[in-house]
Amino acid sequence: MKKLYLIFVMAIAVMTAMTTTAQPKREMRGAWIQCVNGQFLGMGTQKMQQTLTYQLNELWKDGVNTIIFQVRPECDALYASQIEPWSRFLTGQQGLAPQPYWDPLQWMIEQCHARGMELHAWINPYRARTKSTTMLAFNHIKNRKPQNCFEYDGLTILNPGIPENRDYICEVARDIVTRYDVDGIHMDDYFYPYPAAGQTIPDEAQYHQYANGIKDRNDWRRYNVNLFIEQFYKTVHQAKPWVKVGISPFGIYRNSRSSSIGSKTNGLQNYDDLYADVLLWVNNGWLDYCVPQIYWEIGNKAADYDTLIRWWNQYAGKRPLIIGEDVERTVKAHDPNRPSQHQQFAKQQLHQQMPNVKGTVLWYAKAVVDNIGNYGTMLRDYYWKNPTLQPDMSFISKKTPGKVRKLKPVWTSDGYVLFWTAPKGKNWQNTAVIYVVYRFAKGEKVDLDDASRIVAITHDTFYKLPYANGKTKYTYVVTALNRLHNESKARKETVRL
C-alpha cells in the first residue's frame, strides 16, 4: 500500500511539473507515416483512406502539426507521376494504378490542410529497390538505365557518383513541388547504403571518371552527396521558395574516437559510413530543418539519448533542430530516475532544456495512434495540449502579411461568431493562408508570446465564440500567417461571453 501511495505522489508531482512548464509558441510536432513497411498493402482505396483518416484525426487530437508522408520509397510513386511508376506499396504491383483511382499525395495534402497540418512529401533519394521487391515496372529507372545503378546487400541503389543521378532525383523533386501544394519535401537517411559485412560499393569506374582531383575515395563519396544536397535545396527553392527542405539523418554524426568534435558514442557514423556530412549541410544553409534520428533510450551504452541530444543541440543549431523520436523504444525503457515510469517525461525535459531544439518528429505515426504506453494521451493532455506555430524560418523570408481586416463578432443562426477578412497580399510572402486566434481574460496582459492563450490555428476567416451568459469580458486577438508562418501584427476585439 505504501508503495502504491509513493507512485501516486510521484505521478502527481510529474503532472504538476508538466502543467506548470511554459509551452513554446513555435514548435514542429511531426509524425512519419511510412508505406515501406507494407501497412497499406492489399487495403484498396476505400480502406486506405479510412485508415489514414483515422490516423490523421487521432494525430490532430494529439497536437501533431506536421505529417511527413512517404511518397517515393524505391524510385516509385504514391502520386500520379510521369517520371516514375506507381508504387507496389500502394497497389501490390509496381506500375499498377490504384483502383478505384485516387492520388494519395493530393488526398493527403487536402486532408492535412483541412486540419491545419502541414504535409511534407518524404522521398528516399538513392534507393531504387528494397530487398523485398522482386519485380520492377518496365519504366522503372533500373530497367531504363541499369548502368546508373548498382547492387548492394540485396538493394538496388542509384549510384551517387554519377552526376546524371543527381539531376534525376532533383527532377523528381521539382515535379512534386511544382504540381502539388506540399509544405515541405523531406529526405531520410539513405544516401550511400548502410555498410554490410563483406560487401564493397562498386564505384571504381565512376571514381576514376569523376574523381575531380580528389585523392581519397571517402572524401569523393562525401563530395558527391554534398553536391546533390546543395543542388536539391536550390532546385526546391527555385520552384517554390516557401517549400521547406528537411533531412532526417542517422542519429550519430561521428564518434569521439573519429573526431575531436564527435559524440561520446560508439555506433555507425553519418560522416564515415554513410558519407553524409550533415554539419556541412546545416552550416551552409542547404537545409531548412534537420531531424537526426535519435532513436535510442536514455542510458544506451553505445548511443545514449542524453549524450546525443546535447551534442546535436551544441553543433547543429544553425537551422531548426527537430528531434527524431522512437515512440516504441521510449515507452519500453525505464526512466533512470523514475524506474516505475517509461522515458517520455525524461526526454521531454531534455527537449525543454535544449535551446536549439525546435520540435519533434515521431517514429512512427501508427505507434502514436495506437497509444502505446499512453504516449498519445500524454501528448494531447499535457505536452502538446496547446496548438503551436511552425518554427521560425525567417532566414528564407522575413516578410509578413498585413493585419486582418474587419474583425467583428456577429450573432448568427449558428451562434456568436467572430469574423474577419483576409489582408490584401500581392505575393506569397505577404499573402495570408492561415490565422491564429488568441483569447485573454479581463485584466490579463495581451501577450502574443504566451502560447497558452492560443485557442485556434485555422484556415477559416471565422471562429465560433463559446458564449455562456454575456457577463464575462474577453479580448480576442487575430493574426495572419503566410506560408512560412511569419506572423502579422495583431487585430483585437473585446467581447462579452
mmCIF file of N, CA and C in Angstrom, residues 76-79 84-102 104 135-139:
data_model
loop_
_atom_site.group_PDB
_atom_site.id
_atom_site.type_symbol
_atom_site.label_atom_id
_atom_site.label_comp_id
_atom_site.label_asym_id
_atom_site.label_seq_id
_atom_site.Cartn_x
_atom_site.Cartn_y
_atom_site.Cartn_z
ATOM 1 N N ASP A 76 9.770 5.082 -57.067
ATOM 2 C CA ASP A 76 8.397 4.822 -57.484
ATOM 3 C C ASP A 76 7.545 5.956 -56.932
ATOM 4 N N ALA A 77 6.233 5.820 -56.934
ATOM 5 C CA ALA A 77 5.409 6.976 -56.566
ATOM 6 C C ALA A 77 4.086 6.567 -55.937
ATOM 7 N N LEU A 78 3.752 7.254 -54.841
ATOM 8 C CA LEU A 78 2.403 7.201 -54.295
ATOM 9 C C LEU A 78 1.664 8.465 -54.707
ATOM 10 N N TYR A 79 1.854 8.839 -55.957
ATOM 11 C CA TYR A 79 1.202 10.001 -56.562
ATOM 12 C C TYR A 79 1.271 9.808 -58.065
ATOM 13 N N GLU A 84 8.102 8.277 -62.749
ATOM 14 C CA GLU A 84 8.329 7.002 -62.081
ATOM 15 C C GLU A 84 7.014 6.233 -61.933
ATOM 16 N N PRO A 85 7.091 4.900 -61.802
ATOM 17 C CA PRO A 85 5.868 4.076 -61.780
ATOM 18 C C PRO A 85 5.148 4.140 -60.430
ATOM 19 N N TRP A 86 3.869 3.795 -60.438
ATOM 20 C CA TRP A 86 3.121 3.654 -59.201
ATOM 21 C C TRP A 86 3.820 2.636 -58.297
ATOM 22 N N SER A 87 3.773 2.873 -56.997
ATOM 23 C CA SER A 87 4.475 2.023 -56.036
ATOM 24 C C SER A 87 3.722 0.727 -55.761
ATOM 25 N N ARG A 88 4.467 -0.349 -55.614
ATOM 26 C CA ARG A 88 3.838 -1.614 -55.211
ATOM 27 C C ARG A 88 3.354 -1.533 -53.766
ATOM 28 N N PHE A 89 3.920 -0.614 -52.962
ATOM 29 C CA PHE A 89 3.484 -0.472 -51.575
ATOM 30 C C PHE A 89 2.102 0.169 -51.480
ATOM 31 N N LEU A 90 1.600 0.620 -52.631
ATOM 32 C CA LEU A 90 0.237 1.137 -52.702
ATOM 33 C C LEU A 90 -0.716 0.091 -53.272
ATOM 34 N N THR A 91 -0.314 -0.520 -54.397
ATOM 35 C CA THR A 91 -1.248 -1.401 -55.124
ATOM 36 C C THR A 91 -0.862 -2.872 -55.106
ATOM 37 N N GLY A 92 0.335 -3.187 -54.608
ATOM 38 C CA GLY A 92 0.788 -4.574 -54.611
ATOM 39 C C GLY A 92 1.597 -4.937 -55.837
ATOM 40 N N GLN A 93 1.517 -4.128 -56.885
ATOM 41 C CA GLN A 93 2.288 -4.379 -58.103
ATOM 42 C C GLN A 93 2.828 -3.055 -58.633
ATOM 43 N N GLN A 94 4.135 -2.955 -58.763
ATOM 44 C CA GLN A 94 4.723 -1.707 -59.237
ATOM 45 C C GLN A 94 4.248 -1.400 -60.654
ATOM 46 N N GLY A 95 3.843 -0.145 -60.861
ATOM 47 C CA GLY A 95 3.355 0.285 -62.163
ATOM 48 C C GLY A 95 1.851 0.203 -62.316
ATOM 49 N N LEU A 96 1.173 -0.453 -61.371
ATOM 50 C CA LEU A 96 -0.279 -0.606 -61.434
ATOM 51 C C LEU A 96 -0.940 0.547 -60.687
ATOM 52 N N ALA A 97 -1.815 1.282 -61.374
ATOM 53 C CA ALA A 97 -2.514 2.412 -60.759
ATOM 54 C C ALA A 97 -3.562 1.907 -59.777
ATOM 55 N N PRO A 98 -3.854 2.675 -58.727
ATOM 56 C CA PRO A 98 -4.866 2.249 -57.748
ATOM 57 C C PRO A 98 -6.258 2.237 -58.358
ATOM 58 N N GLN A 99 -7.054 1.286 -57.915
ATOM 59 C CA GLN A 99 -8.452 1.183 -58.342
ATOM 60 C C GLN A 99 -9.356 0.992 -57.128
ATOM 61 N N PRO A 100 -10.409 1.784 -56.976
ATOM 62 C CA PRO A 100 -10.720 2.972 -57.765
ATOM 63 C C PRO A 100 -9.596 3.990 -57.696
ATOM 64 N N TYR A 101 -9.464 4.742 -58.765
ATOM 65 C CA TYR A 101 -8.316 5.637 -58.902
ATOM 66 C C TYR A 101 -8.348 6.754 -57.861
ATOM 67 N N TRP A 102 -7.189 7.037 -57.300
ATOM 68 C CA TRP A 102 -7.003 8.224 -56.458
ATOM 69 C C TRP A 102 -5.519 8.559 -56.409
ATOM 70 N N PRO A 104 -2.865 9.485 -53.692
ATOM 71 C CA PRO A 104 -2.675 9.590 -52.247
ATOM 72 C C PRO A 104 -2.004 10.885 -51.791
ATOM 73 N N MET A 135 9.930 -7.626 -58.504
ATOM 74 C CA MET A 135 9.611 -7.299 -59.889
ATOM 75 C C MET A 135 9.454 -5.787 -60.035
ATOM 76 N N LEU A 136 10.114 -5.219 -61.035
ATOM 77 C CA LEU A 136 10.078 -3.785 -61.291
ATOM 78 C C LEU A 136 9.308 -3.500 -62.570
ATOM 79 N N ALA A 137 8.633 -2.369 -62.602
ATOM 80 C CA ALA A 137 7.873 -1.961 -63.791
ATOM 81 C C ALA A 137 8.814 -1.664 -64.949
ATOM 82 N N PHE A 138 8.290 -1.754 -66.167
ATOM 83 C CA PHE A 138 9.124 -1.562 -67.365
ATOM 84 C C PHE A 138 9.744 -0.175 -67.397
ATOM 85 N N ASN A 139 9.051 0.836 -66.824
ATOM 86 C CA ASN A 139 9.545 2.212 -66.868
ATOM 87 C C ASN A 139 10.310 2.623 -65.615
#
